[in-house]
CSV table of N, CA, C and O in Angstrom, one decimal:
chain,number,residue,atom,x,y,z
A,1,MET,N,0.9,-1.1,0.0
A,1,MET,CA,0.0,0.1,0.1
A,1,MET,C,0.9,1.2,0.0
A,1,MET,O,1.9,1.3,0.7
A,2,GLU,N,0.5,2.2,-0.8
A,2,GLU,CA,1.2,3.5,-0.9
A,2,GLU,C,1.2,4.3,0.4
A,2,GLU,O,0.1,4.3,1.1
A,3,GLU,N,2.3,4.8,0.8
A,3,GLU,CA,2.4,5.6,2.1
A,3,GLU,C,2.1,7.1,1.7
A,3,GLU,O,2.5,7.6,0.7
A,4,PHE,N,1.2,7.6,2.6
A,4,PHE,CA,0.9,9.0,2.4
A,4,PHE,C,1.5,9.9,3.4
A,4,PHE,O,1.7,9.5,4.6
A,5,GLU,N,2.0,11.1,3.1
A,5,GLU,CA,2.5,12.1,4.0
A,5,GLU,C,1.3,12.7,4.7
A,5,GLU,O,0.4,13.2,4.0
A,6,ARG,N,1.3,12.8,6.0
A,6,ARG,CA,0.1,13.3,6.7
A,6,ARG,C,0.5,14.8,7.0
A,6,ARG,O,1.6,15.0,7.7
A,7,LYS,N,-0.4,15.7,6.7
A,7,LYS,CA,-0.3,17.0,7.1
A,7,LYS,C,-1.8,17.6,7.2
A,7,LYS,O,-2.7,17.0,6.6
A,8,PRO,N,-1.9,18.6,8.0
A,8,PRO,CA,-3.3,19.1,8.2
A,8,PRO,C,-4.0,19.5,7.0
A,8,PRO,O,-3.3,20.2,6.0
A,9,ALA,N,-5.2,19.3,6.8
A,9,ALA,CA,-5.9,19.6,5.6
A,9,ALA,C,-7.3,19.8,6.0
A,9,ALA,O,-7.8,19.2,6.9
A,10,GLU,N,-8.0,20.7,5.1
A,10,GLU,CA,-9.4,20.8,5.4
A,10,GLU,C,-10.2,20.1,4.3
A,10,GLU,O,-9.9,20.2,3.1
A,11,VAL,N,-11.2,19.3,4.8
A,11,VAL,CA,-12.0,18.6,3.8
A,11,VAL,C,-13.4,19.1,4.0
A,11,VAL,O,-13.9,19.0,5.0
A,12,ARG,N,-13.9,19.7,3.0
A,12,ARG,CA,-15.3,20.2,3.0
A,12,ARG,C,-16.3,19.2,2.5
A,12,ARG,O,-16.2,18.7,1.3
A,13,ILE,N,-17.1,18.7,3.3
A,13,ILE,CA,-18.1,17.7,2.9
A,13,ILE,C,-19.5,18.3,3.0
A,13,ILE,O,-19.9,18.7,4.0
A,14,PRO,N,-20.0,18.6,1.7
A,14,PRO,CA,-21.3,19.1,1.7
A,14,PRO,C,-22.4,18.3,2.5
A,14,PRO,O,-22.3,17.1,2.5
A,15,LYS,N,-23.4,19.0,3.2
A,15,LYS,CA,-24.3,18.3,3.9
A,15,LYS,C,-25.1,17.3,3.1
A,15,LYS,O,-25.4,16.2,3.6
A,16,ALA,N,-25.4,17.6,1.9
A,16,ALA,CA,-26.1,16.6,1.0
A,16,ALA,C,-25.3,15.4,0.9
A,16,ALA,O,-25.9,14.2,0.8
A,17,ALA,N,-24.0,15.4,0.6
A,17,ALA,CA,-23.2,14.3,0.4
A,17,ALA,C,-23.1,13.4,1.7
A,17,ALA,O,-23.1,12.2,1.7
A,18,LEU,N,-23.0,14.0,2.9
A,18,LEU,CA,-22.9,13.3,4.1
A,18,LEU,C,-24.2,12.8,4.4
A,18,LEU,O,-24.4,11.6,4.8
A,19,ASP,N,-25.4,13.5,4.2
A,19,ASP,CA,-26.7,12.9,4.3
A,19,ASP,C,-26.9,11.7,3.4
A,19,ASP,O,-27.4,10.6,3.9
A,20,ALA,N,-26.4,11.7,2.2
A,20,ALA,CA,-26.7,10.5,1.3
A,20,ALA,C,-25.8,9.4,1.8
A,20,ALA,O,-26.4,8.3,1.8
A,21,PHE,N,-24.6,9.6,2.2
A,21,PHE,CA,-23.8,8.4,2.8
A,21,PHE,C,-24.5,7.9,4.1
A,21,PHE,O,-24.5,6.7,4.3
A,22,ALA,N,-24.9,8.8,4.9
A,22,ALA,CA,-25.6,8.3,6.2
A,22,ALA,C,-26.9,7.5,5.9
A,22,ALA,O,-27.0,6.5,6.5
A,23,ALA,N,-27.6,8.0,5.0
A,23,ALA,CA,-28.8,7.2,4.6
A,23,ALA,C,-28.4,5.9,4.0
A,23,ALA,O,-29.1,4.8,4.3
A,24,ALA,N,-27.4,5.8,3.2
A,24,ALA,CA,-26.9,4.6,2.6
A,24,ALA,C,-26.5,3.6,3.7
A,24,ALA,O,-26.8,2.4,3.7
A,25,LEU,N,-25.8,4.1,4.7
A,25,LEU,CA,-25.3,3.2,5.8
A,25,LEU,C,-26.5,2.7,6.6
A,25,LEU,O,-26.6,1.6,7.0
A,26,SER,N,-27.5,3.6,6.9
A,26,SER,CA,-28.6,3.2,7.7
A,26,SER,C,-29.4,2.1,7.0
A,26,SER,O,-30.0,1.3,7.7
A,27,VAL,N,-29.5,2.0,5.8
A,27,VAL,CA,-30.3,0.9,5.1
A,27,VAL,C,-29.2,-0.1,4.4
A,27,VAL,O,-29.8,-0.9,3.6
A,28,ARG,N,-28.0,0.1,4.7
A,28,ARG,CA,-27.0,-0.9,4.2
A,28,ARG,C,-27.0,-0.9,2.7
A,28,ARG,O,-27.1,-2.0,2.1
A,29,THR,N,-26.9,0.1,2.0
A,29,THR,CA,-26.8,0.3,0.5
A,29,THR,C,-25.6,1.0,0.1
A,29,THR,O,-25.5,1.6,-0.9
A,30,ALA,N,-24.5,0.9,0.8
A,30,ALA,CA,-23.2,1.4,0.3
A,30,ALA,C,-22.6,0.5,-0.7
A,30,ALA,O,-22.7,-0.6,-0.6
A,31,ALA,N,-22.0,1.1,-1.7
A,31,ALA,CA,-21.2,0.4,-2.7
A,31,ALA,C,-19.7,0.5,-2.5
A,31,ALA,O,-19.3,1.4,-1.7
A,32,MET,N,-18.9,-0.2,-3.1
A,32,MET,CA,-17.5,-0.2,-2.9
A,32,MET,C,-16.8,-0.2,-4.3
A,32,MET,O,-17.2,-0.9,-5.2
A,33,ARG,N,-15.7,0.6,-4.4
A,33,ARG,CA,-14.7,0.5,-5.5
A,33,ARG,C,-13.4,0.4,-4.9
A,33,ARG,O,-13.0,1.1,-4.0
A,34,THR,N,-12.5,-0.5,-5.5
A,34,THR,CA,-11.1,-0.7,-5.1
A,34,THR,C,-10.2,0.1,-6.0
A,34,THR,O,-10.3,0.0,-7.3
A,35,TRP,N,-9.4,1.0,-5.4
A,35,TRP,CA,-8.4,1.8,-6.2
A,35,TRP,C,-7.2,0.9,-6.5
A,35,TRP,O,-7.1,-0.2,-6.0
A,36,SER,N,-6.4,1.4,-7.4
A,36,SER,CA,-5.2,0.7,-7.8
A,36,SER,C,-4.3,0.4,-6.7
A,36,SER,O,-3.5,-0.5,-6.8
A,37,ASP,N,-4.3,1.2,-5.6
A,37,ASP,CA,-3.4,1.1,-4.4
A,37,ASP,C,-4.0,0.0,-3.5
A,37,ASP,O,-3.4,-0.3,-2.4
A,38,GLY,N,-5.2,-0.6,-3.8
A,38,GLY,CA,-5.7,-1.7,-3.1
A,38,GLY,C,-6.7,-1.2,-2.0
A,38,GLY,O,-7.4,-2.0,-1.4
A,39,ILE,N,-6.9,0.1,-1.9
A,39,ILE,CA,-7.8,0.6,-0.8
A,39,ILE,C,-9.2,0.5,-1.4
A,39,ILE,O,-9.4,1.0,-2.5
A,40,GLN,N,-10.1,0.1,-0.6
A,40,GLN,CA,-11.5,-0.1,-0.9
A,40,GLN,C,-12.3,1.1,-0.4
A,40,GLN,O,-12.3,1.3,0.9
A,41,TRP,N,-12.8,1.9,-1.2
A,41,TRP,CA,-13.6,3.1,-0.9
A,41,TRP,C,-15.1,2.7,-1.0
A,41,TRP,O,-15.6,2.3,-2.0
A,42,MET,N,-15.8,3.1,0.1
A,42,MET,CA,-17.3,3.0,0.1
A,42,MET,C,-18.0,4.3,-0.2
A,42,MET,O,-17.4,5.4,0.1
A,43,TYR,N,-19.0,4.3,-0.9
A,43,TYR,CA,-19.9,5.5,-1.2
A,43,TYR,C,-21.4,5.1,-1.3
A,43,TYR,O,-21.6,3.9,-1.4
A,44,ALA,N,-22.2,6.1,-1.2
A,44,ALA,CA,-23.6,5.8,-1.3
A,44,ALA,C,-24.0,5.2,-2.7
A,44,ALA,O,-23.7,5.9,-3.7
A,45,MET,N,-24.6,4.1,-2.7
A,45,MET,CA,-25.0,3.5,-4.1
A,45,MET,C,-25.8,4.5,-4.8
A,45,MET,O,-26.7,5.1,-4.2
A,46,GLY,N,-25.5,4.6,-6.1
A,46,GLY,CA,-26.3,5.4,-6.9
A,46,GLY,C,-25.8,6.9,-7.0
A,46,GLY,O,-26.4,7.7,-7.7
A,47,THR,N,-24.7,7.1,-6.4
A,47,THR,CA,-24.2,8.6,-6.3
A,47,THR,C,-22.9,8.7,-7.1
A,47,THR,O,-22.3,9.9,-7.1
A,48,TRP,N,-22.4,7.7,-7.8
A,48,TRP,CA,-21.1,7.7,-8.4
A,48,TRP,C,-20.9,8.9,-9.4
A,48,TRP,O,-19.8,9.4,-9.5
A,49,ASP,N,-22.0,9.2,-10.1
A,49,ASP,CA,-21.9,10.2,-11.2
A,49,ASP,C,-22.2,11.7,-10.7
A,49,ASP,O,-22.2,12.7,-11.4
A,50,GLU,N,-22.2,11.8,-9.4
A,50,GLU,CA,-22.5,13.1,-8.7
A,50,GLU,C,-21.4,13.4,-7.6
A,50,GLU,O,-20.9,12.3,-7.2
A,51,PRO,N,-21.1,14.5,-7.2
A,51,PRO,CA,-20.2,14.7,-6.1
A,51,PRO,C,-20.7,13.9,-4.8
A,51,PRO,O,-21.9,14.0,-4.5
A,52,HIS,N,-19.8,13.1,-4.3
A,52,HIS,CA,-20.2,12.1,-3.2
A,52,HIS,C,-19.1,11.9,-2.2
A,52,HIS,O,-17.9,12.2,-2.5
A,53,LEU,N,-19.4,11.5,-1.0
A,53,LEU,CA,-18.5,11.2,0.0
A,53,LEU,C,-18.0,9.8,-0.2
A,53,LEU,O,-18.8,8.9,-0.5
A,54,GLU,N,-16.7,9.6,0.0
A,54,GLU,CA,-16.1,8.3,-0.1
A,54,GLU,C,-15.4,8.0,1.3
A,54,GLU,O,-14.8,8.8,1.8
A,55,ILE,N,-15.5,6.7,1.8
A,55,ILE,CA,-15.0,6.4,3.1
A,55,ILE,C,-14.3,5.1,2.9
A,55,ILE,O,-14.8,4.1,2.3
A,56,ALA,N,-13.1,5.0,3.6
A,56,ALA,CA,-12.3,3.8,3.6
A,56,ALA,C,-11.9,3.4,5.0
A,56,ALA,O,-11.3,4.3,5.7
A,57,LEU,N,-12.1,2.2,5.3
A,57,LEU,CA,-11.7,1.6,6.6
A,57,LEU,C,-10.2,1.0,6.3
A,57,LEU,O,-10.0,0.2,5.5
A,58,MET,N,-9.3,1.5,7.0
A,58,MET,CA,-7.8,1.2,6.8
A,58,MET,C,-7.5,-0.1,7.4
A,58,MET,O,-8.2,-0.6,8.4
A,59,PRO,N,-6.6,-0.8,6.8
A,59,PRO,CA,-6.1,-2.1,7.4
A,59,PRO,C,-5.7,-2.0,8.8
A,59,PRO,O,-5.1,-1.0,9.2
A,60,GLY,N,-6.1,-3.0,9.6
A,60,GLY,CA,-6.0,-2.9,11.0
A,60,GLY,C,-7.1,-2.4,11.8
A,60,GLY,O,-7.3,-2.5,13.0
A,61,GLY,N,-8.0,-1.6,11.0
A,61,GLY,CA,-9.2,-1.1,11.7
A,61,GLY,C,-9.1,0.0,12.7
A,61,GLY,O,-10.1,0.3,13.3
A,62,GLU,N,-8.1,0.7,12.7
A,62,GLU,CA,-7.9,1.8,13.6
A,62,GLU,C,-8.3,3.1,13.2
A,62,GLU,O,-8.5,4.1,13.8
A,63,GLU,N,-8.4,3.3,11.8
A,63,GLU,CA,-8.6,4.6,11.1
A,63,GLU,C,-9.6,4.5,10.1
A,63,GLU,O,-9.7,3.4,9.4
A,64,VAL,N,-10.4,5.5,9.8
A,64,VAL,CA,-11.3,5.6,8.7
A,64,VAL,C,-10.9,6.9,8.0
A,64,VAL,O,-10.7,8.0,8.6
A,65,TRP,N,-10.8,6.7,6.7
A,65,TRP,CA,-10.4,7.8,5.9
A,65,TRP,C,-11.6,8.3,5.1
A,65,TRP,O,-12.4,7.6,4.6
A,66,LEU,N,-11.8,9.7,5.0
A,66,LEU,CA,-13.0,10.3,4.3
A,66,LEU,C,-12.4,11.2,3.3
A,66,LEU,O,-11.5,12.0,3.6
A,67,ARG,N,-13.1,11.3,2.1
A,67,ARG,CA,-12.7,12.3,1.1
A,67,ARG,C,-13.9,12.5,0.2
A,67,ARG,O,-14.9,11.8,0.1
A,68,MET,N,-13.9,13.6,-0.5
A,68,MET,CA,-15.0,13.9,-1.4
A,68,MET,C,-14.5,13.4,-2.9
A,68,MET,O,-13.3,13.6,-3.2
A,69,SER,N,-15.4,13.0,-3.7
A,69,SER,CA,-15.1,12.5,-5.0
A,69,SER,C,-14.6,13.7,-5.9
A,69,SER,O,-13.9,13.5,-6.9
A,70,THR,N,-14.9,15.0,-5.5
A,70,THR,CA,-14.5,16.1,-6.2
A,70,THR,C,-13.0,16.5,-6.0
A,70,THR,O,-12.5,17.3,-6.8
A,71,ASP,N,-12.4,16.0,-4.9
A,71,ASP,CA,-11.0,16.2,-4.6
A,71,ASP,C,-10.4,15.1,-3.9
A,71,ASP,O,-10.3,15.1,-2.7
A,72,ARG,N,-10.1,14.1,-4.6
A,72,ARG,CA,-9.6,12.8,-3.8
A,72,ARG,C,-8.2,12.9,-3.4
A,72,ARG,O,-7.6,12.1,-2.7
A,73,SER,N,-7.5,14.1,-3.5
A,73,SER,CA,-6.2,14.3,-3.1
A,73,SER,C,-6.1,14.7,-1.6
A,73,SER,O,-5.1,14.7,-1.0
A,74,VAL,N,-7.3,15.0,-1.1
A,74,VAL,CA,-7.3,15.5,0.3
A,74,VAL,C,-8.3,14.5,1.1
A,74,VAL,O,-9.4,14.3,0.7
A,75,MET,N,-7.7,14.2,2.2
A,75,MET,CA,-8.5,13.2,3.1
A,75,MET,C,-8.6,13.6,4.5
A,75,MET,O,-7.7,14.3,5.0
A,76,ALA,N,-9.7,13.4,5.2
A,76,ALA,CA,-9.8,13.5,6.7
A,76,ALA,C,-9.5,12.2,7.2
A,76,ALA,O,-10.0,11.2,6.6
A,77,VAL,N,-8.9,12.1,8.4
A,77,VAL,CA,-8.7,10.8,9.1
A,77,VAL,C,-9.4,10.8,10.4
A,77,VAL,O,-9.2,11.7,11.2
A,78,TRP,N,-10.3,9.8,10.6
A,78,TRP,CA,-11.0,9.7,11.9
A,78,TRP,C,-10.5,8.4,12.6
A,78,TRP,O,-10.1,7.5,11.8
A,79,THR,N,-10.4,8.4,13.9
A,79,THR,CA,-10.2,7.2,14.6
A,79,THR,C,-11.4,6.4,14.4
A,79,THR,O,-12.5,6.8,14.1
A,80,ILE,N,-11.3,5.1,14.8
A,80,ILE,CA,-12.4,4.2,14.6
A,80,ILE,C,-13.5,4.6,15.7
A,80,ILE,O,-14.6,4.4,15.5
A,81,GLU,N,-12.9,5.1,16.8
A,81,GLU,CA,-14.0,5.6,17.8
A,81,GLU,C,-14.8,6.8,17.2
A,81,GLU,O,-15.9,6.9,17.6
A,82,GLN,N,-14.2,7.7,16.6
A,82,GLN,CA,-14.9,8.8,15.9
A,82,GLN,C,-15.9,8.3,15.0
A,82,GLN,O,-17.1,8.7,14.9
A,83,TRP,N,-15.6,7.3,14.2
A,83,TRP,CA,-16.4,6.7,13.1
A,83,TRP,C,-17.7,6.1,13.8
A,83,TRP,O,-18.8,6.2,13.5
A,84,HIS,N,-17.4,5.3,14.9
A,84,HIS,CA,-18.5,4.6,15.7
A,84,HIS,C,-19.4,5.6,16.2
A,84,HIS,O,-20.6,5.4,16.2
A,85,GLY,N,-18.9,6.7,16.7
A,85,GLY,CA,-19.7,7.9,17.3
A,85,GLY,C,-20.7,8.5,16.2
A,85,GLY,O,-21.8,8.7,16.5
A,86,PHE,N,-20.0,8.6,15.0
A,86,PHE,CA,-20.9,9.0,13.8
A,86,PHE,C,-21.9,8.1,13.4
A,86,PHE,O,-23.2,8.5,13.4
A,87,VAL,N,-21.6,6.8,13.3
A,87,VAL,CA,-22.6,5.8,13.0
A,87,VAL,C,-23.6,5.6,13.9
A,87,VAL,O,-24.8,5.4,13.5
A,88,GLU,N,-23.3,5.7,15.2
A,88,GLU,CA,-24.4,5.5,16.2
A,88,GLU,C,-25.4,6.6,16.3
A,88,GLU,O,-26.5,6.4,16.8
A,89,GLN,N,-25.1,7.7,15.6
A,89,GLN,CA,-26.1,8.9,15.5
A,89,GLN,C,-27.0,8.7,14.3
A,89,GLN,O,-28.0,9.5,14.3
A,90,LEU,N,-26.8,7.7,13.6
A,90,LEU,CA,-27.6,7.5,12.3
A,90,LEU,C,-29.0,6.9,12.7
A,90,LEU,O,-29.1,6.1,13.6
A,91,PRO,N,-30.1,7.3,12.0
A,91,PRO,CA,-31.3,6.7,12.2
A,91,PRO,C,-31.2,5.2,12.1
A,91,PRO,O,-30.6,4.7,11.1
A,92,ASP,N,-31.8,4.3,13.0
A,92,ASP,CA,-31.9,2.9,12.8
A,92,ASP,C,-30.4,2.3,12.9
A,92,ASP,O,-30.2,1.2,12.4
A,93,ALA,N,-29.5,3.0,13.5
A,93,ALA,CA,-28.2,2.5,13.6
A,93,ALA,C,-28.1,1.4,14.4
A,93,ALA,O,-28.8,1.1,15.4
A,94,THR,N,-27.2,0.4,14.1
A,94,THR,CA,-26.8,-0.8,15.0
A,94,THR,C,-25.6,-0.5,15.6
A,94,THR,O,-24.6,0.0,15.0
A,95,PRO,N,-25.4,-1.0,16.8
A,95,PRO,CA,-24.1,-0.7,17.5
A,95,PRO,C,-23.0,-1.3,16.8
A,95,PRO,O,-23.2,-2.5,16.2
A,96,PRO,N,-21.8,-0.8,16.9
A,96,PRO,CA,-20.6,-1.5,16.2
A,96,PRO,C,-20.4,-2.8,16.9
A,96,PRO,O,-20.6,-3.0,18.0
A,97,GLN,N,-19.9,-3.8,16.0
A,97,GLN,CA,-19.6,-5.1,16.6
A,97,GLN,C,-18.1,-5.1,17.0
A,97,GLN,O,-17.3,-4.7,16.4
A,98,GLY,N,-18.0,-5.8,18.2
A,98,GLY,CA,-16.6,-6.0,18.7
A,98,GLY,C,-16.2,-4.9,19.4
A,98,GLY,O,-15.5,-4.1,19.6
């Protein structure tokens, strides 16, 4: 897997993109695409042709990367705890396993 230099960055995620992804997770309709570096990015099914949020669970399960399809060069990094906190706030959310 390609190593990335980490430096502070601002990732602007429009509310509509976040809402679409949250809805997809709530009803378990997220799709995946695997990039050439082997990272699998999830996105809300049916949104590929419009600006959308992409999320990847990093190997080891300690981090979640978030990026917008409009600028894949910039990512936000959440801890798995931050991710679980977000998911738990979704309607009909199920608690994280493990």
